[in-house]
C-alpha cells in the first residue's frame, strides 16, 4: 500500500500524464491524483484537502438521491486527508462538495464517492448555497444540450481568520474557489473565482467572472487544456439556464 502510494505520488509530481490531466505545474508540493469512477480530485497531503478537481458532465439520464452519509476516503492515507468527516461545527461553513452528487446521479457508486472527504472543503454557506450552487445548476441544465468539461480548485490565500478547523479537521480553510466550464462542442468557456465568504451569493455571481489567465495567476496552476484564445475569454454574464430546466 505504501509503495503503491509513493509511486503514485512520484508519478504525479513528475507529470500529469493522464487523460484528464490539465496541469504540469502546481503550487502544492504534495499533490496527487485520486481517480474516482466518474470524476477526479487532486488532494494535497499537507493541506489534507482537495485542491483541484475535474469531470465531464454529459446528458442527464439519472436522478438517484444524494447520500447524506459522509466518510473519510478508505483509499487515502490518514495523514493526507481531513481528521474527521463531521460537520464543520458551530460555524457558517458547510461540507461543500467540489463535484456534486447531482452531476453523477446515474451512478450510486459515484454518488457515494462524492461524499468522501477527499471531495469536500469547508465552504461558506452563502457560497455553497449561493454562487457555487448556481454554477452547479448552470452545468446541470446545459449538460442536456452539450457535453461540458468542468475544472476547479481551491486557493488557500493568506487570511488566517477563517482557519478555524485546524484542530477538528486538521485543515486550513481555502479563501477562494474557482471553476471553469468548457463547452466540448463550441469550445466556449466561462470561469469564476469566488470568495469563500458571505458575499458569494447568487446575486453577486457575475462579479466573480474572470478569465482562465486570471485563474492561473491567482491559483498558481498552469492549465494546459486551453488555447491562448480560450484563456483570455472573460464573460460579462454567467450563462443563463433555460427557464424550463429540470435541476434534479
Ligand atoms: C447515462 O449517461 C452516462 C454518461 O453520463 C452513460 O455512461 C450511461 O451509460 C447512461 N445510462 C443510460 C441508462 O443511458
Ligand atoms: C452506497 O452507499 C450506501 C449507503 O452506505 C450503500 O448501502 C450502498 O451499497 C453503496 N453503493 C455502492 C454502489 O457503493
Ligand atoms: C479575513 O477574514 C475575516 C472574516 O473571517 C474578515 O473579517 C477579514 O477582513 C479578512 N481579512 C482580510 C485581510 O481579508
Ligand atoms: C468571511 C471571510 O472569511 N472572508 C474572507 C475570505 O477570504 C478572503 C480572502 O482572504 C477575504 O478577503 C475575506 O474577507
mmCIF file of C-alpha atoms and ligand atoms in Angstrom:
data_model
loop_
_atom_site.group_PDB
_atom_site.id
_atom_site.type_symbol
_atom_site.label_atom_id
_atom_site.label_comp_id
_atom_site.label_asym_id
_atom_site.label_seq_id
_atom_site.Cartn_x
_atom_site.Cartn_y
_atom_site.Cartn_z
ATOM 1 C CA UNK A 1 0.000 0.000 0.000
ATOM 2 C CA UNK A 2 2.744 2.424 0.997
ATOM 3 C CA UNK A 3 4.802 1.722 -2.113
ATOM 4 C CA UNK A 4 1.759 1.995 -4.280
ATOM 5 C CA UNK A 5 1.036 5.367 -2.785
ATOM 6 C CA UNK A 6 4.632 6.502 -3.095
ATOM 7 C CA UNK A 7 4.748 5.594 -6.768
ATOM 8 C CA UNK A 8 1.524 7.498 -7.416
ATOM 9 C CA UNK A 9 2.998 10.490 -5.651
ATOM 10 C CA UNK A 10 6.209 10.393 -7.672
ATOM 11 C CA UNK A 11 4.402 9.830 -10.944
ATOM 12 C CA UNK A 12 2.099 12.727 -10.379
ATOM 13 C CA UNK A 13 4.792 15.077 -9.175
ATOM 14 C CA UNK A 14 6.833 14.415 -12.282
ATOM 15 C CA UNK A 15 3.960 14.852 -14.674
ATOM 16 C CA UNK A 16 0.230 14.598 -15.007
ATOM 17 C CA UNK A 17 0.245 12.262 -17.981
ATOM 18 C CA UNK A 18 -3.274 11.028 -17.860
ATOM 19 C CA UNK A 19 -6.460 11.521 -19.765
ATOM 20 C CA UNK A 20 -7.957 14.248 -17.616
ATOM 21 C CA UNK A 21 -4.623 15.839 -16.801
ATOM 22 C CA UNK A 22 -4.669 19.545 -17.120
ATOM 23 C CA UNK A 23 -1.652 20.989 -15.407
ATOM 24 C CA UNK A 24 2.087 20.430 -15.384
ATOM 25 C CA UNK A 25 2.804 22.816 -12.575
ATOM 26 C CA UNK A 26 1.212 23.008 -9.162
ATOM 27 C CA UNK A 27 1.889 25.400 -6.295
ATOM 28 C CA UNK A 28 1.108 22.482 -3.981
ATOM 29 C CA UNK A 29 4.119 20.271 -3.353
ATOM 30 C CA UNK A 30 2.468 17.078 -2.132
ATOM 31 C CA UNK A 31 -0.420 16.861 -4.518
ATOM 32 C CA UNK A 32 -1.640 13.575 -6.000
ATOM 33 C CA UNK A 33 -4.485 12.430 -8.131
ATOM 34 C CA UNK A 34 -7.390 10.438 -6.752
ATOM 35 C CA UNK A 35 -9.356 8.815 -9.547
ATOM 36 C CA UNK A 36 -12.952 8.057 -8.711
ATOM 37 C CA UNK A 37 -15.303 6.223 -11.019
ATOM 38 C CA UNK A 38 -16.678 9.341 -12.736
ATOM 39 C CA UNK A 39 -14.525 12.223 -11.517
ATOM 40 C CA UNK A 40 -11.011 13.055 -10.355
ATOM 41 C CA UNK A 41 -9.763 15.124 -7.475
ATOM 42 C CA UNK A 42 -6.214 16.096 -6.632
ATOM 43 C CA UNK A 43 -5.567 16.045 -2.903
ATOM 44 C CA UNK A 44 -2.729 17.910 -1.242
ATOM 45 C CA UNK A 45 -1.296 15.802 1.572
ATOM 46 C CA UNK A 46 -0.009 18.743 3.535
ATOM 47 C CA UNK A 47 -3.227 20.745 3.314
ATOM 48 C CA UNK A 48 -5.279 17.484 3.544
ATOM 49 C CA UNK A 49 -7.929 18.811 1.173
ATOM 50 C CA UNK A 50 -8.855 18.552 -2.499
ATOM 51 C CA UNK A 51 -7.147 21.425 -4.306
ATOM 52 C CA UNK A 52 -8.192 20.533 -7.876
ATOM 53 C CA UNK A 53 -10.980 18.561 -9.476
ATOM 54 C CA UNK A 54 -12.229 17.703 -12.928
ATOM 55 C CA UNK A 55 -15.011 15.764 -14.584
ATOM 56 C CA UNK A 56 -17.118 15.548 -17.705
ATOM 57 C CA UNK A 57 -20.807 16.358 -17.470
ATOM 58 C CA UNK A 58 -22.922 14.581 -20.076
ATOM 59 C CA UNK A 59 -26.640 14.483 -20.767
ATOM 60 C CA UNK A 60 -28.546 13.868 -17.542
ATOM 61 C CA UNK A 61 -30.149 10.445 -17.504
ATOM 62 C CA UNK A 62 -30.447 9.798 -13.772
ATOM 63 C CA UNK A 63 -31.997 11.137 -10.613
ATOM 64 C CA UNK A 64 -30.730 8.850 -7.871
ATOM 65 C CA UNK A 65 -30.852 10.558 -4.471
ATOM 66 C CA UNK A 66 -27.765 12.106 -2.939
ATOM 67 C CA UNK A 67 -26.289 10.448 0.109
ATOM 68 C CA UNK A 68 -26.254 12.138 3.495
ATOM 69 C CA UNK A 69 -23.508 9.905 4.820
ATOM 70 C CA UNK A 70 -20.062 11.482 4.692
ATOM 71 C CA UNK A 71 -16.940 9.396 5.214
ATOM 72 C CA UNK A 72 -13.184 9.512 5.185
ATOM 73 C CA UNK A 73 -11.699 8.164 1.969
ATOM 74 C CA UNK A 74 -10.767 4.497 2.571
ATOM 75 C CA UNK A 75 -8.126 4.573 -0.192
ATOM 76 C CA UNK A 76 -6.155 7.574 1.027
ATOM 77 C CA UNK A 77 -3.589 7.534 3.874
ATOM 78 C CA UNK A 78 -4.988 9.107 7.033
ATOM 79 C CA UNK A 79 -2.250 11.732 7.162
ATOM 80 C CA UNK A 80 -3.239 13.009 3.699
ATOM 81 C CA UNK A 81 -6.850 13.727 4.492
ATOM 82 C CA UNK A 82 -9.088 15.536 6.946
ATOM 83 C CA UNK A 83 -9.103 14.264 10.514
ATOM 84 C CA UNK A 84 -12.867 13.980 10.609
ATOM 85 C CA UNK A 85 -15.899 13.671 8.374
ATOM 86 C CA UNK A 86 -18.049 15.533 10.912
ATOM 87 C CA UNK A 87 -19.754 18.808 10.166
ATOM 88 C CA UNK A 88 -17.697 21.971 10.471
ATOM 89 C CA UNK A 89 -19.333 22.515 13.820
ATOM 90 C CA UNK A 90 -20.564 25.855 15.111
ATOM 91 C CA UNK A 91 -19.637 27.717 12.005
ATOM 92 C CA UNK A 92 -21.064 29.238 8.868
ATOM 93 C CA UNK A 93 -19.157 26.656 6.824
ATOM 94 C CA UNK A 94 -20.843 23.714 5.071
ATOM 95 C CA UNK A 95 -19.235 20.484 3.957
ATOM 96 C CA UNK A 96 -19.040 21.767 0.388
ATOM 97 C CA UNK A 97 -18.763 19.280 -2.483
ATOM 98 C CA UNK A 98 -16.188 20.026 -5.144
ATOM 99 C CA UNK A 99 -18.036 17.658 -7.507
ATOM 100 C CA UNK A 100 -21.750 17.466 -6.649
ATOM 101 C CA UNK A 101 -23.772 14.254 -6.465
ATOM 102 C CA UNK A 102 -26.355 15.777 -8.789
ATOM 103 C CA UNK A 103 -23.944 15.598 -11.732
ATOM 104 C CA UNK A 104 -23.270 11.922 -11.039
ATOM 105 C CA UNK A 105 -26.825 10.895 -10.381
ATOM 106 C CA UNK A 106 -26.976 7.909 -12.711
ATOM 107 C CA UNK A 107 -24.378 6.109 -10.557
ATOM 108 C CA UNK A 108 -24.857 5.114 -6.937
ATOM 109 C CA UNK A 109 -21.143 4.382 -6.630
ATOM 110 C CA UNK A 110 -20.141 7.844 -7.859
ATOM 111 C CA UNK A 111 -22.709 9.469 -5.572
ATOM 112 C CA UNK A 112 -21.197 7.620 -2.632
ATOM 113 C CA UNK A 113 -17.710 8.649 -3.708
ATOM 114 C CA UNK A 114 -18.744 12.299 -3.868
ATOM 115 C CA UNK A 115 -19.279 12.171 -0.102
ATOM 116 C CA UNK A 116 -15.726 11.107 0.679
ATOM 117 C CA UNK A 117 -13.909 13.897 2.460
ATOM 118 C CA UNK A 118 -11.381 13.957 -0.391
ATOM 119 C CA UNK A 119 -14.166 15.713 -2.357
ATOM 120 C CA UNK A 120 -15.150 18.093 0.457
ATOM 121 C CA UNK A 121 -13.950 21.538 1.529
ATOM 122 C CA UNK A 122 -15.290 23.994 4.078
ATOM 123 C CA UNK A 123 -17.444 26.348 2.017
ATOM 124 C CA UNK A 124 -19.195 29.352 3.474
ATOM 125 C CA UNK A 125 -22.917 28.619 3.340
ATOM 126 C CA UNK A 126 -23.519 31.763 1.254
ATOM 127 C CA UNK A 127 -21.167 30.325 -1.355
ATOM 128 C CA UNK A 128 -22.208 26.682 -1.128
ATOM 129 C CA UNK A 129 -25.911 27.528 -1.311
ATOM 130 C CA UNK A 130 -25.416 30.635 -3.455
ATOM 131 C CA UNK A 131 -22.955 31.339 -6.256
ATOM 132 C CA UNK A 132 -21.358 27.881 -6.178
ATOM 133 C CA UNK A 133 -24.755 26.206 -6.338
ATOM 134 C CA UNK A 134 -25.663 28.416 -9.253
ATOM 135 C CA UNK A 135 -22.627 27.221 -11.225
ATOM 136 C CA UNK A 136 -23.793 23.677 -10.496
ATOM 137 C CA UNK A 137 -27.244 24.494 -11.815
ATOM 138 C CA UNK A 138 -25.764 26.012 -14.970
ATOM 139 C CA UNK A 139 -23.899 22.742 -15.523
ATOM 140 C CA UNK A 140 -26.940 20.639 -14.662
ATOM 141 C CA UNK A 141 -29.083 22.450 -17.238
ATOM 142 C CA UNK A 142 -26.576 22.957 -20.035
ATOM 143 C CA UNK A 143 -25.215 19.405 -19.933
ATOM 144 C CA UNK A 144 -28.502 18.313 -21.506
ATOM 145 C CA UNK A 145 -27.630 20.410 -24.546
ATOM 146 C CA UNK A 146 -23.867 19.843 -24.921
ATOM 147 C CA UNK A 147 -21.194 17.825 -23.164
ATOM 148 C CA UNK A 148 -19.309 20.019 -20.689
ATOM 149 C CA UNK A 149 -15.829 19.698 -19.238
ATOM 150 C CA UNK A 150 -15.534 21.022 -15.698
ATOM 151 C CA UNK A 151 -12.365 22.067 -13.889
ATOM 152 C CA UNK A 152 -11.984 23.648 -10.495
ATOM 153 C CA UNK A 153 -9.934 24.098 -7.396
ATOM 154 C CA UNK A 154 -9.182 25.827 -4.138
ATOM 155 C CA UNK A 155 -6.980 28.838 -3.426
ATOM 156 C CA UNK A 156 -5.626 28.913 0.109
ATOM 157 C CA UNK A 157 -4.981 32.674 0.293
ATOM 158 C CA UNK A 158 -3.489 34.167 3.408
ATOM 159 C CA UNK A 159 -6.473 35.073 5.517
ATOM 160 C CA UNK A 160 -5.965 33.183 8.758
ATOM 161 C CA UNK A 161 -9.146 34.459 10.374
ATOM 162 C CA UNK A 162 -11.193 31.707 8.722
ATOM 163 C CA UNK A 163 -8.761 28.923 9.664
ATOM 164 C CA UNK A 164 -10.998 27.633 12.424
ATOM 165 C CA UNK A 165 -10.851 23.893 11.626
ATOM 166 C CA UNK A 166 -7.175 23.259 12.248
ATOM 167 C CA UNK A 167 -7.953 21.328 15.444
ATOM 168 C CA UNK A 168 -11.129 19.463 14.416
ATOM 169 C CA UNK A 169 -10.265 18.631 10.796
ATOM 170 C CA UNK A 170 -6.533 19.356 10.528
ATOM 171 C CA UNK A 171 -7.027 21.843 7.707
ATOM 172 C CA UNK A 172 -6.800 25.483 6.759
ATOM 173 C CA UNK A 173 -9.865 26.997 5.109
ATOM 174 C CA UNK A 174 -9.405 27.971 1.450
ATOM 175 C CA UNK A 175 -10.107 31.673 0.848
ATOM 176 C CA UNK A 176 -11.365 31.231 -2.734
ATOM 177 C CA UNK A 177 -12.683 28.528 -5.044
ATOM 178 C CA UNK A 178 -12.514 28.643 -8.827
ATOM 179 C CA UNK A 179 -14.394 26.825 -11.556
ATOM 180 C CA UNK A 180 -14.181 26.630 -15.338
ATOM 181 C CA UNK A 181 -16.843 25.207 -17.647
ATOM 182 C CA UNK A 182 -15.858 24.374 -21.215
ATOM 183 C CA UNK A 183 -18.481 23.511 -23.804
ATOM 184 C CA UNK A 184 -16.894 20.498 -25.522
ATOM 185 C CA UNK A 185 -18.617 21.241 -28.842
ATOM 186 C CA UNK A 186 -18.259 25.013 -29.196
ATOM 187 C CA UNK A 187 -15.092 25.370 -27.035
ATOM 188 C CA UNK A 188 -16.687 28.363 -25.345
ATOM 189 C CA UNK A 189 -15.511 28.778 -21.751
ATOM 190 C CA UNK A 190 -16.662 30.529 -18.615
ATOM 191 C CA UNK A 191 -14.640 30.966 -15.425
ATOM 192 C CA UNK A 192 -15.161 32.276 -11.912
ATOM 193 C CA UNK A 193 -13.101 32.873 -8.785
ATOM 194 C CA UNK A 194 -15.417 33.062 -5.792
ATOM 195 C CA UNK A 195 -14.614 34.244 -2.282
ATOM 196 C CA UNK A 196 -15.301 31.760 0.488
ATOM 197 C CA UNK A 197 -17.384 34.209 2.441
ATOM 198 C CA UNK A 198 -20.799 35.752 2.938
ATOM 199 C CA UNK A 199 -20.556 37.862 -0.202
ATOM 200 C CA UNK A 200 -20.639 34.805 -2.528
ATOM 201 C CA UNK A 201 -24.377 34.988 -3.125
ATOM 202 C CA UNK A 202 -26.281 34.223 -6.315
ATOM 203 C CA UNK A 203 -26.887 37.889 -6.988
ATOM 204 C CA UNK A 204 -23.149 38.590 -6.892
ATOM 205 C CA UNK A 205 -22.115 35.748 -9.204
ATOM 206 C CA UNK A 206 -21.271 37.930 -12.197
ATOM 207 C CA UNK A 207 -18.826 39.923 -10.074
ATOM 208 C CA UNK A 208 -16.731 36.752 -9.814
ATOM 209 C CA UNK A 209 -16.348 36.188 -13.568
ATOM 210 C CA UNK A 210 -12.702 36.069 -14.622
ATOM 211 C CA UNK A 211 -10.544 34.714 -17.439
ATOM 212 C CA UNK A 212 -8.612 31.451 -17.270
ATOM 213 C CA UNK A 213 -5.452 33.559 -17.245
ATOM 214 C CA UNK A 214 -6.716 35.201 -14.046
ATOM 215 C CA UNK A 215 -7.229 31.766 -12.514
ATOM 216 C CA UNK A 216 -3.689 30.763 -13.448
ATOM 217 C CA UNK A 217 -2.346 33.955 -11.904
ATOM 218 C CA UNK A 218 -4.269 33.606 -8.660
ATOM 219 C CA UNK A 219 -4.181 29.838 -8.183
ATOM 220 C CA UNK A 220 -0.589 29.270 -9.296
ATOM 221 C CA UNK A 221 -1.639 26.357 -11.514
ATOM 222 C CA UNK A 222 -0.782 26.286 -15.198
ATOM 223 C CA UNK A 223 -3.779 24.972 -17.099
ATOM 224 C CA UNK A 224 -2.830 23.057 -20.221
ATOM 225 C CA UNK A 225 -6.118 22.133 -21.809
ATOM 226 C CA UNK A 226 -6.983 25.553 -23.158
ATOM 227 C CA UNK A 227 -5.905 27.519 -26.213
ATOM 228 C CA UNK A 228 -4.465 31.038 -25.886
ATOM 229 C CA UNK A 229 -7.791 32.320 -27.283
ATOM 230 C CA UNK A 230 -9.789 30.486 -24.614
ATOM 231 C CA UNK A 231 -7.526 31.710 -21.847
ATOM 232 C CA UNK A 232 -8.356 35.378 -22.376
ATOM 233 C CA UNK A 233 -12.133 34.995 -22.611
ATOM 234 C CA UNK A 234 -13.884 36.763 -19.774
ATOM 235 C CA UNK A 235 -17.668 36.520 -19.906
ATOM 236 C CA UNK A 236 -19.737 39.561 -18.899
ATOM 237 C CA UNK A 237 -22.658 37.491 -17.660
ATOM 238 C CA UNK A 238 -22.956 33.999 -16.244
ATOM 239 C CA UNK A 239 -24.526 31.575 -18.706
ATOM 240 C CA UNK A 240 -28.298 31.541 -18.423
ATOM 241 C CA UNK A 241 -30.198 28.376 -17.656
ATOM 242 C CA UNK A 242 -33.283 27.524 -19.734
ATOM 243 C CA UNK A 243 -36.372 28.512 -17.752
ATOM 244 C CA UNK A 244 -37.845 25.010 -18.025
ATOM 245 C CA UNK A 245 -34.670 23.254 -16.878
ATOM 246 C CA UNK A 246 -35.105 20.251 -14.603
ATOM 247 C CA UNK A 247 -32.424 20.694 -11.935
ATOM 248 C CA UNK A 248 -32.962 17.291 -10.301
HETATM 249 C C1 LIG B 1 -26.204 7.669 -18.669
HETATM 250 O O1 LIG B 1 -25.168 8.562 -19.078
HETATM 251 C C2 LIG B 1 -23.850 8.103 -18.824
HETATM 252 C C3 LIG B 1 -22.910 9.199 -19.242
HETATM 253 O O2 LIG B 1 -23.092 10.321 -18.466
HETATM 254 C C4 LIG B 1 -23.584 6.803 -19.572
HETATM 255 O O3 LIG B 1 -22.301 6.331 -19.246
HETATM 256 C C5 LIG B 1 -24.636 5.785 -19.173
HETATM 257 O O4 LIG B 1 -24.457 4.614 -19.948
HETATM 258 C C6 LIG B 1 -26.045 6.334 -19.389
HETATM 259 N N1 LIG B 1 -27.021 5.371 -18.869
HETATM 260 C C7 LIG B 1 -28.137 5.063 -19.524
HETATM 261 C C8 LIG B 1 -29.034 4.096 -18.840
HETATM 262 O O5 LIG B 1 -28.420 5.534 -20.609
HETATM 263 C C1 LIG B 2 -23.634 3.453 -1.408
HETATM 264 O O1 LIG B 2 -23.771 3.702 -0.022
HETATM 265 C C2 LIG B 2 -24.892 3.086 0.557
HETATM 266 C C3 LIG B 2 -25.016 3.594 1.980
HETATM 267 O O2 LIG B 2 -23.808 3.497 2.653
HETATM 268 C C4 LIG B 2 -24.703 1.568 0.476
HETATM 269 O O3 LIG B 2 -25.818 0.896 1.038
HETATM 270 C C5 LIG B 2 -24.554 1.168 -0.992
HETATM 271 O O4 LIG B 2 -24.281 -0.227 -1.093
HETATM 272 C C6 LIG B 2 -23.446 1.946 -1.648
HETATM 273 N N1 LIG B 2 -23.467 1.666 -3.061
HETATM 274 C C7 LIG B 2 -22.381 1.492 -3.813
HETATM 275 C C8 LIG B 2 -22.580 1.137 -5.256
HETATM 276 O O5 LIG B 2 -21.246 1.620 -3.378
HETATM 277 C C1 LIG B 3 -10.235 37.735 6.790
HETATM 278 O O1 LIG B 3 -11.498 37.157 7.027
HETATM 279 C C2 LIG B 3 -12.243 37.798 8.027
HETATM 280 C C3 LIG B 3 -13.506 37.040 8.272
HETATM 281 O O2 LIG B 3 -13.256 35.718 8.591
HETATM 282 C C4 LIG B 3 -12.528 39.223 7.629
HETATM 283 O O3 LIG B 3 -13.253 39.871 8.648
HETATM 284 C C5 LIG B 3 -11.211 39.938 7.381
HETATM 285 O O4 LIG B 3 -11.492 41.214 6.852
HETATM 286 C C6 LIG B 3 -10.368 39.185 6.397
HETATM 287 N N1 LIG B 3 -9.058 39.806 6.293
HETATM 288 C C7 LIG B 3 -8.501 40.100 5.133
HETATM 289 C C8 LIG B 3 -7.143 40.732 5.204
HETATM 290 O O5 LIG B 3 -9.044 39.882 4.057
HETATM 291 C C1 LIG B 4 -15.717 35.789 5.852
HETATM 292 C C2 LIG B 4 -14.341 35.614 5.329
HETATM 293 O O1 LIG B 4 -13.587 34.828 5.844
HETATM 294 N N1 LIG B 4 -13.987 36.371 4.344
HETATM 295 C C3 LIG B 4 -12.674 36.363 3.775
HETATM 296 C C4 LIG B 4 -12.465 35.181 2.887
HETATM 297 O O2 LIG B 4 -11.177 35.246 2.355
HETATM 298 C C5 LIG B 4 -10.929 36.387 1.570
HETATM 299 C C6 LIG B 4 -9.533 36.287 1.023
HETATM 300 O O3 LIG B 4 -8.587 36.238 2.023
HETATM 301 C C7 LIG B 4 -11.098 37.663 2.370
HETATM 302 O O4 LIG B 4 -10.966 38.756 1.518
HETATM 303 C C8 LIG B 4 -12.464 37.640 3.018
HETATM 304 O O5 LIG B 4 -12.585 38.736 3.882
#
